[in-house]
């Protein structure tokens, strides 16, 4: 019998220990690996973190409370957490060429909240804290909200509209950012599907926002952050970029110059688990002037730091500094463009007609189906995507008319241009075979034999590209 490698021993042993307490959890963890291995994952926001990243999270660093910042904690005995946090920040700064990095945020939403409060605290005198600190933020009445906003000068935020690819945390009502700010959206030029910078400038001049937010979850093109900074400067706004989705492309040197947000924004937020391929988490980068406010993230809006996750972030940032990561980042885009080509050549309509980044947005309207129907039909055929609104979506944000696909995860597995063309074919075949049920935006018919055949083809396509090849659970 061949000797087991370190990763296999580590994960097998960890599962044995977990199984001794609650076997169902051990089984679910093991099953998740099997399921991930078998699924053709085109979800643009997901990826596969390395074994080193995963293992850095499963330990006693988790036991430590460490509110505050490096060297200035509200708890004793944080010497090891200090090392973890400073090494993570050091790698993060070097990776992105950023003057300052705050690696505590637990998620992308949290990173945005830290950034918003930092911006507001930096711009506005803050007598509000005394009055509201003993209240739960959700308990405030509308009148109190108005007062709180007034304390901040009734601040305005200009962000990308949801149907153009913006994110809920960019000032929309279901997220607290929509309660903190009066939001106005900028969108895309209907003719090109790309950001209309002239309209953005006009809107900024008229609305006079305190904050302009760049960044997106479902926009398939590069964004000219240099131009957006000029607009922000012209109206005196703070320019924030949320690079949650495309941080890996910035880290890997795909987005440079005008398209690198770190060079142009006052403050940049990110997740660490999407194209960056780290643990679930967030981070904030900023100019030194904003750092003291960013450092107040915990306890302003964050619970105690997660030292085990910061350890995993340090590993992920270190991995992303290697030359292989730049190759990976470039391949994400090459694959995404190959997928777009493959779809276009089969007559599938794409928002903006193509892609410059890791994602492609399909307009499924010409197939006579909704995004909801397309998403389920593809899932029934073994292809995991998600539905997404498209600009001026006639089916709204729930049913939608779009399907978002992304290549970071499959590129991590090693799939390339040839496989992207095959995947385009599978997607096209399923969409063309899906018939909406009379009068329904959710129900549809799809020949089960066809779904089964596509599903088998998807599995065959993945076979030469094993996921976590170094991990053998036995
Ligand atoms: C995914 C995403 C977030 C939220 O990240 P979470 O870690 O899920 O909180 C925020 N902003 C953008 C643009 C995103 O795409």
Coordinates of C-alpha atoms and ligand atoms in Angstrom, one line a residue:
X1 CA 0.0 0.0 0.0
X2 CA 1.4 3.4 -0.9
X3 CA 2.1 5.7 2.0
X4 CA -0.5 8.4 2.6
X5 CA 0.5 12.0 2.1
X6 CA 0.3 14.7 4.8
X7 CA -2.9 16.2 3.5
X8 CA -4.7 12.8 3.5
X9 CA -3.5 11.9 7.0
X10 CA -4.5 15.4 8.3
X11 CA -8.0 15.4 7.0
X12 CA -8.6 11.7 7.8
X13 CA -7.4 12.2 11.3
X14 CA -9.4 15.4 11.8
X15 CA -12.6 13.6 10.6
X16 CA -11.9 10.6 12.9
X17 CA -11.7 13.1 15.8
X18 CA -14.9 14.9 14.8
X19 CA -16.7 11.5 14.1
X20 CA -16.0 10.4 17.7
X21 CA -18.3 13.2 18.9
X22 CA -21.0 13.5 16.2
X23 CA -20.7 11.2 13.2
X24 CA -23.3 13.1 11.2
X25 CA -21.1 16.1 11.1
X26 CA -18.1 14.1 10.0
X27 CA -20.2 12.5 7.3
X28 CA -21.5 15.8 6.1
X29 CA -18.0 17.2 5.8
X30 CA -16.8 14.1 3.9
X31 CA -19.9 14.2 1.7
X32 CA -19.3 17.8 0.9
X33 CA -16.0 16.9 -0.7
X34 CA -17.6 14.1 -2.7
X35 CA -20.4 16.5 -3.9
X36 CA -17.9 19.3 -4.7
X37 CA -15.8 16.8 -6.7
X38 CA -18.7 15.7 -8.8
X39 CA -20.2 19.1 -9.5
X40 CA -19.5 21.3 -12.4
X41 CA -19.4 24.5 -10.5
X42 CA -19.8 27.7 -12.4
X43 CA -20.9 29.9 -9.5
X44 CA -18.9 33.1 -10.1
X45 CA -18.4 33.8 -6.4
X46 CA -17.1 30.4 -5.3
X47 CA -13.7 28.7 -5.4
X48 CA -11.7 26.0 -3.8
X49 CA -9.2 27.0 -1.0
X50 CA -6.0 25.1 -0.7
X51 CA -5.5 22.4 1.9
X52 CA -3.1 24.7 3.7
X53 CA -5.7 27.4 3.9
X54 CA -8.3 24.9 5.2
X55 CA -6.0 23.4 7.8
X56 CA -4.9 26.8 9.1
X57 CA -8.5 27.3 10.3
X58 CA -9.1 24.2 12.3
X59 CA -7.2 24.9 15.5
X60 CA -7.0 26.6 18.9
X61 CA -6.4 30.1 17.6
X62 CA -10.2 30.0 17.5
X63 CA -10.2 30.0 21.3
X64 CA -8.7 33.4 21.7
X65 CA -10.5 36.7 22.2
X66 CA -8.5 39.6 20.7
X67 CA -10.6 42.7 20.3
X68 CA -8.6 45.7 19.3
X69 CA -5.6 45.8 17.0
X70 CA -2.0 44.4 16.9
X71 CA -0.2 45.4 20.1
X72 CA -3.3 47.2 21.5
X73 CA -5.8 44.5 22.6
X74 CA -8.6 44.6 25.1
X75 CA -7.6 41.1 26.2
X76 CA -4.4 39.7 27.7
X77 CA -2.3 37.0 26.1
X78 CA -2.7 38.0 22.4
X79 CA 1.0 37.6 21.5
X80 CA 0.3 34.8 19.0
X81 CA -2.8 36.4 17.5
X82 CA -0.6 39.6 17.1
X83 CA 1.8 37.5 15.0
X84 CA -1.0 36.0 12.9
X85 CA -2.7 39.4 12.3
X86 CA 0.5 41.2 11.4
X87 CA 1.8 38.5 9.1
X88 CA -1.6 38.4 7.3
X89 CA -1.6 42.2 7.0
X90 CA 2.0 42.2 5.8
X91 CA 1.3 39.7 3.0
X92 CA -1.9 41.5 2.1
X93 CA -0.1 44.9 1.7
X94 CA 2.7 43.3 -0.3
X95 CA 0.2 41.4 -2.5
X96 CA -1.9 44.4 -3.4
X97 CA 0.7 47.1 -3.0
X98 CA -1.6 48.8 -0.5
X99 CA -0.3 51.2 2.1
X100 CA -2.6 49.8 4.8
X101 CA -4.5 46.5 5.3
X102 CA -7.1 45.6 7.9
X103 CA -7.6 41.8 7.9
X104 CA -10.2 41.4 10.6
X105 CA -13.6 41.6 8.8
X106 CA -15.5 38.3 9.0
X107 CA -17.0 38.7 5.5
X108 CA -17.5 41.0 2.6
X109 CA -20.5 42.6 4.1
X110 CA -18.6 43.3 7.3
X111 CA -15.7 44.8 5.4
X112 CA -18.1 47.2 3.7
X113 CA -19.6 48.2 7.0
X114 CA -16.2 48.9 8.4
X115 CA -15.4 51.0 5.4
X116 CA -18.6 53.0 5.5
X117 CA -18.3 53.9 9.1
X118 CA -14.6 54.8 8.6
X119 CA -15.6 57.1 5.7
X120 CA -18.4 58.7 7.7
X121 CA -16.3 59.1 10.8
X122 CA -13.5 60.6 8.7
X123 CA -15.9 63.1 7.0
X124 CA -18.2 64.0 9.7
X125 CA -18.1 65.2 13.3
X126 CA -19.4 62.3 15.4
X127 CA -21.5 63.2 18.4
X128 CA -23.9 60.4 17.5
X129 CA -22.1 57.6 19.4
X130 CA -22.9 58.8 22.8
X131 CA -26.6 58.9 22.1
X132 CA -27.0 55.6 20.2
X133 CA -24.4 53.3 21.6
X134 CA -26.7 51.6 24.1
X135 CA -29.3 50.8 21.5
X136 CA -29.6 48.0 19.1
X137 CA -29.3 49.3 15.6
X138 CA -32.4 47.5 14.5
X139 CA -34.5 49.0 17.2
X140 CA -34.2 52.5 16.0
X141 CA -37.4 54.0 14.7
X142 CA -37.5 55.7 11.3
X143 CA -37.4 59.1 12.9
X144 CA -34.3 58.1 14.8
X145 CA -32.7 56.7 11.7
X146 CA -33.4 60.1 10.1
X147 CA -31.7 61.8 13.0
X148 CA -28.7 59.4 12.8
X149 CA -28.4 60.2 9.1
X150 CA -28.8 63.9 9.8
X151 CA -25.9 63.6 12.3
X152 CA -23.9 62.5 9.3
X153 CA -25.1 65.3 7.2
X154 CA -27.7 63.1 5.6
X155 CA -25.0 61.4 3.6
X156 CA -25.6 60.2 0.1
X157 CA -24.1 57.2 -1.7
X158 CA -23.9 56.6 -5.4
X159 CA -23.4 53.0 -6.3
X160 CA -24.1 50.6 -9.1
X161 CA -27.7 49.5 -9.7
X162 CA -28.6 46.0 -8.8
X163 CA -29.7 45.1 -12.3
X164 CA -26.4 46.3 -13.7
X165 CA -24.5 44.1 -11.3
X166 CA -24.2 46.1 -8.1
X167 CA -24.4 44.5 -4.6
X168 CA -27.0 44.8 -1.9
X169 CA -24.4 46.4 0.4
X170 CA -24.0 49.3 -2.0
X171 CA -26.9 51.2 -0.4
X172 CA -29.9 49.0 -1.0
X173 CA -32.7 48.7 1.5
X174 CA -32.4 44.9 2.4
X175 CA -28.9 45.7 3.7
X176 CA -28.1 48.2 6.4
X177 CA -26.2 50.4 4.0
X178 CA -29.6 51.3 2.5
X179 CA -30.6 52.6 5.9
X180 CA -27.3 54.4 6.5
X181 CA -27.4 56.2 3.2
X182 CA -29.6 57.9 0.7
X183 CA -28.7 55.9 -2.3
X184 CA -28.8 56.7 -6.0
X185 CA -27.7 54.2 -8.6
X186 CA -25.7 54.4 -11.7
X187 CA -26.2 51.9 -14.4
X188 CA -25.0 50.8 -17.8
X189 CA -25.5 52.2 -21.3
X190 CA -28.3 50.1 -22.8
X191 CA -26.6 50.0 -26.1
X192 CA -23.2 48.7 -24.9
X193 CA -24.1 47.1 -21.5
X194 CA -21.1 48.9 -20.1
X195 CA -20.9 51.6 -17.5
X196 CA -21.8 55.0 -18.9
X197 CA -19.1 57.3 -17.3
X198 CA -20.6 60.5 -18.7
X199 CA -24.0 59.7 -17.2
X200 CA -22.2 58.8 -13.9
X201 CA -20.5 62.1 -13.9
X202 CA -23.8 64.0 -14.5
X203 CA -25.5 62.0 -11.8
X204 CA -22.7 62.7 -9.3
X205 CA -22.8 66.4 -10.0
X206 CA -26.5 66.5 -9.4
X207 CA -26.7 64.2 -6.4
X208 CA -23.5 65.3 -4.7
X209 CA -22.8 62.0 -2.9
X210 CA -20.4 61.7 0.0
X211 CA -19.4 58.3 -1.2
X212 CA -19.1 56.8 -4.7
X213 CA -18.9 53.0 -4.7
X214 CA -17.3 51.1 -7.5
X215 CA -17.3 47.3 -7.8
X216 CA -19.9 44.7 -8.5
X217 CA -21.1 41.1 -8.3
X218 CA -22.4 40.6 -11.8
X219 CA -20.8 43.0 -14.2
X220 CA -18.8 41.2 -16.9
X221 CA -16.4 44.1 -17.8
X222 CA -13.4 45.9 -16.6
X223 CA -14.1 49.1 -14.7
X224 CA -12.1 52.3 -15.2
X225 CA -11.3 53.2 -11.6
X226 CA -9.1 56.1 -12.7
X227 CA -12.0 57.7 -14.4
X228 CA -14.3 57.1 -11.4
X229 CA -11.7 58.7 -9.1
X230 CA -11.7 61.8 -11.3
X231 CA -15.5 61.9 -11.0
X232 CA -15.3 61.5 -7.2
X233 CA -12.7 64.3 -6.9
X234 CA -14.8 66.6 -9.0
X235 CA -17.7 66.3 -6.6
X236 CA -15.7 65.9 -3.4
X237 CA -16.8 62.4 -2.7
X238 CA -14.8 59.6 -1.1
X239 CA -14.2 56.9 -3.6
X240 CA -14.6 53.3 -2.3
X241 CA -14.2 50.2 -4.4
X242 CA -15.6 46.8 -3.4
X243 CA -13.5 44.3 -5.2
X244 CA -15.1 41.3 -3.5
X245 CA -15.5 39.4 -6.8
X246 CA -12.4 40.3 -8.7
X247 CA -9.7 40.6 -5.9
X248 CA -8.0 37.6 -7.4
X249 CA -7.6 39.4 -10.7
X250 CA -6.1 42.4 -9.0
X251 CA -3.8 40.2 -6.9
X252 CA -2.8 38.3 -10.0
X253 CA -1.9 41.4 -12.0
X254 CA -4.7 41.0 -14.6
X255 CA -6.3 44.4 -13.6
X256 CA -3.5 47.0 -13.7
X257 CA -3.2 50.8 -14.2
X258 CA -6.6 52.5 -14.6
X259 CA -8.3 49.2 -13.7
X260 CA -6.5 48.5 -10.5
X261 CA -8.7 49.9 -7.7
X262 CA -5.9 50.0 -5.1
X263 CA -4.2 52.7 -7.1
X264 CA -7.2 54.9 -7.4
X265 CA -9.6 54.5 -4.5
X266 CA -9.4 56.0 -1.1
X267 CA -10.6 52.8 0.4
X268 CA -11.0 49.3 -1.0
X269 CA -12.9 46.3 0.5
X270 CA -12.9 42.7 -0.5
X271 CA -13.9 39.2 0.4
X272 CA -11.1 36.6 0.6
X273 CA -12.9 33.5 -0.6
X274 CA -14.0 34.4 -4.1
X275 CA -11.4 34.7 -6.9
X276 CA -8.8 35.3 -4.2
X277 CA -9.2 31.6 -3.2
X278 CA -8.7 32.1 0.6
X279 CA -10.9 31.3 3.6
X280 CA -14.4 32.9 4.0
X281 CA -13.7 36.4 5.2
X282 CA -13.1 40.0 4.3
X283 CA -10.4 42.7 4.3
X284 CA -10.1 46.5 3.9
X285 CA -7.3 48.4 2.3
X286 CA -6.9 52.2 2.6
X287 CA -4.8 55.2 2.4
X288 CA -2.9 55.9 5.7
X289 CA -5.2 58.9 6.6
X290 CA -8.2 56.5 6.9
X291 CA -6.4 53.8 8.8
X292 CA -7.2 55.0 12.3
X293 CA -10.9 54.9 11.5
X294 CA -10.7 51.5 9.8
X295 CA -8.9 50.1 12.8
X296 CA -12.1 50.9 14.8
X297 CA -13.9 48.3 12.8
X298 CA -13.9 46.1 15.9
X299 CA -15.8 46.8 18.1
X300 CA -17.6 49.4 16.0
X301 CA -19.3 46.9 13.7
X302 CA -17.3 43.7 14.1
X303 CA -17.4 41.1 16.8
X304 CA -14.1 39.8 18.1
X305 CA -11.6 38.9 15.4
X306 CA -11.4 35.3 14.2
X307 CA -7.7 34.5 14.7
X308 CA -7.9 31.1 13.0
X309 CA -9.4 32.7 9.9
X310 CA -6.8 35.5 9.9
X311 CA -4.2 32.7 10.0
X312 CA -5.9 31.2 6.9
X313 CA -6.0 34.6 5.2
X314 CA -2.2 34.9 5.8
X315 CA -1.7 31.6 4.0
X316 CA -4.0 32.6 1.2
X317 CA -2.3 36.0 0.7
X318 CA 1.2 34.3 0.8
X319 CA 0.0 31.8 -1.8
X320 CA -1.4 34.6 -4.0
X321 CA 2.1 36.3 -4.0
X322 CA 3.6 33.3 -5.8
X323 CA 4.0 33.5 -9.6
X324 CA 1.6 30.6 -10.1
X325 CA -1.2 32.7 -8.8
X326 CA -0.6 35.3 -11.6
X327 CA -0.8 32.5 -14.1
X328 CA -4.0 31.2 -12.4
X329 CA -5.6 34.7 -12.5
X330 CA -4.8 35.1 -16.2
X331 CA -6.2 31.7 -16.9
X332 CA -9.5 32.6 -15.1
X333 CA -10.0 35.4 -17.7
X334 CA -8.8 33.3 -20.7
X335 CA -11.3 30.6 -19.7
X336 CA -14.1 33.1 -19.1
X337 CA -13.5 34.6 -22.6
X338 CA -13.4 31.1 -24.1
X339 CA -16.7 30.3 -22.4
X340 CA -18.2 33.6 -23.7
X341 CA -16.9 32.8 -27.3
X342 CA -18.3 29.3 -27.1
X343 CA -21.7 30.6 -26.1
X344 CA -21.7 33.5 -28.6
X345 CA -20.8 31.1 -31.4
X346 CA -23.9 29.0 -30.6
X347 CA -26.1 32.1 -30.7
X348 CA -26.4 32.7 -26.9
X349 CA -26.9 36.4 -26.1
X350 CA -24.5 37.9 -23.5
X351 CA -24.9 41.1 -21.6
X352 CA -22.4 43.5 -23.0
X353 CA -21.6 41.0 -25.7
X354 CA -18.7 39.4 -23.9
X355 CA -16.4 39.6 -20.8
X356 CA -13.1 41.1 -19.6
X357 CA -13.2 39.3 -16.3
X358 CA -14.1 36.1 -14.5
X359 CA -17.8 36.1 -15.3
X360 CA -20.2 35.9 -18.1
X361 CA -23.8 37.0 -17.9
X362 CA -26.2 35.2 -20.2
X363 CA -29.5 36.7 -21.3
X364 CA -31.8 33.8 -21.5
X365 CA -34.8 35.8 -22.6
X366 CA -34.4 34.7 -26.3
X367 CA -34.9 31.1 -25.2
X368 CA -38.4 32.1 -23.9
X369 CA -37.5 31.2 -20.3
X370 CA -36.7 33.0 -17.1
X371 CA -33.4 32.9 -15.2
X372 CA -35.2 30.9 -12.6
X373 CA -36.2 28.2 -15.1
X374 CA -32.8 28.2 -16.7
X375 CA -31.0 27.9 -13.4
X376 CA -33.1 24.8 -12.4
X377 CA -32.9 23.2 -15.8
X378 CA -29.1 23.5 -15.8
X379 CA -28.9 22.2 -12.2
X380 CA -31.1 19.2 -13.2
X381 CA -28.4 18.6 -15.9
X382 CA -25.5 18.7 -13.4
X383 CA -24.4 22.3 -14.1
X384 CA -24.4 24.6 -11.1
X385 CA -24.9 28.3 -11.9
X386 CA -27.1 31.0 -10.5
X387 CA -29.8 33.2 -11.9
X388 CA -29.2 36.9 -12.0
X389 CA -31.0 40.1 -13.1
X390 CA -29.8 41.7 -16.3
X391 CA -30.0 45.4 -17.0
X392 CA -33.7 46.5 -17.2
X393 CA -34.7 43.0 -16.5
X394 CA -38.4 42.4 -17.6
X395 CA -38.7 39.6 -15.0
X396 CA -37.5 41.5 -12.0
X397 CA -34.9 40.5 -9.3
X398 CA -36.6 37.2 -8.3
X399 CA -37.3 35.3 -11.6
X400 CA -34.8 37.3 -13.6
X401 CA -33.7 36.9 -17.2
X402 CA -30.1 36.1 -16.7
X403 CA -27.7 33.3 -15.7
X404 CA -24.4 34.3 -14.2
X405 CA -21.5 31.9 -14.8
X406 CA -17.9 32.3 -13.6
X407 CA -14.6 30.5 -14.0
X408 CA -12.5 30.9 -10.8
X409 CA -13.5 27.5 -9.4
X410 CA -13.2 25.4 -12.5
X411 CA -9.9 27.1 -13.3
X412 CA -8.6 26.1 -9.9
X413 CA -9.4 22.5 -10.9
X414 CA -7.3 22.9 -14.0
X415 CA -9.9 23.1 -16.7
X416 CA -8.9 25.1 -19.8
X417 CA -10.1 26.6 -23.0
X418 CA -11.1 23.3 -24.7
X419 CA -13.3 22.4 -21.7
X420 CA -14.9 25.8 -21.7
X421 CA -16.1 25.3 -25.3
X422 CA -17.6 21.9 -24.3
X423 CA -19.3 23.5 -21.3
X424 CA -20.7 26.2 -23.6
X425 CA -22.2 23.4 -25.7
X426 CA -23.8 21.7 -22.7
X427 CA -25.3 25.0 -21.5
X428 CA -26.6 25.8 -24.9
X429 CA -28.1 22.4 -25.3
X430 CA -30.0 22.5 -22.0
X431 CA -31.3 26.1 -22.5
X432 CA -32.5 25.2 -26.1
X433 CA -34.3 22.2 -24.7
X434 CA -36.1 23.9 -21.9
X435 CA -39.7 24.8 -22.5
X436 CA -41.6 27.0 -20.0
X437 CA -44.8 25.7 -18.5
X438 CA -47.9 27.6 -19.6
X439 CA -48.1 30.9 -17.7
X440 CA -45.3 30.0 -15.2
X441 CA -42.1 31.8 -14.6
X442 CA -40.7 28.9 -12.5
X443 CA -42.1 25.7 -13.9
X444 CA -40.7 24.1 -17.1
X445 CA -40.3 20.9 -19.0
X446 CA -37.0 19.3 -19.9
X447 CA -36.6 15.8 -21.3
X448 CA -35.2 13.8 -18.3
X449 CA -33.1 11.7 -20.7
X450 CA -31.4 14.8 -22.1
X451 CA -30.8 16.1 -18.6
X452 CA -29.3 12.8 -17.7
X453 CA -27.1 12.7 -20.7
X454 CA -25.7 16.2 -20.1
X455 CA -25.1 15.4 -16.5
X456 CA -23.0 12.4 -17.5
X457 CA -21.1 14.5 -20.0
X458 CA -20.4 17.0 -17.3
X459 CA -19.1 14.3 -15.0
X460 CA -16.9 12.9 -17.8
X461 CA -15.6 16.4 -18.5
X462 CA -14.5 16.8 -14.9
X463 CA -12.8 13.4 -14.6
X464 CA -9.3 14.4 -15.8
X465 CA -9.4 17.3 -13.3
X466 CA -9.7 15.8 -9.8
X467 CA -10.6 18.3 -7.1
X468 CA -8.2 18.3 -4.1
X469 CA -6.1 15.6 -5.8
X470 CA -3.8 15.4 -2.7
X471 CA -6.7 14.6 -0.4
X472 CA -7.7 10.9 -0.2
X473 CA -10.3 10.3 2.5
X474 CA -10.3 6.5 1.8
Ligands
LIG1 C1 -20.0 38.6 -2.3 C2 -20.0 40.1 -2.1 C3 -20.1 40.7 -0.9 C4 -20.5 40.0 0.4 O1 -19.6 39.1 0.8 P1 -19.9 38.1 2.1 O2 -18.6 37.6 2.4 O3 -20.9 37.2 1.6 O4 -20.5 39.0 3.1 C5 -20.0 42.1 -0.8 N1 -19.8 42.8 -2.0 C6 -19.7 42.3 -3.2 C7 -19.5 43.1 -4.4 C8 -19.8 40.9 -3.3 O5 -19.8 40.3 -4.5

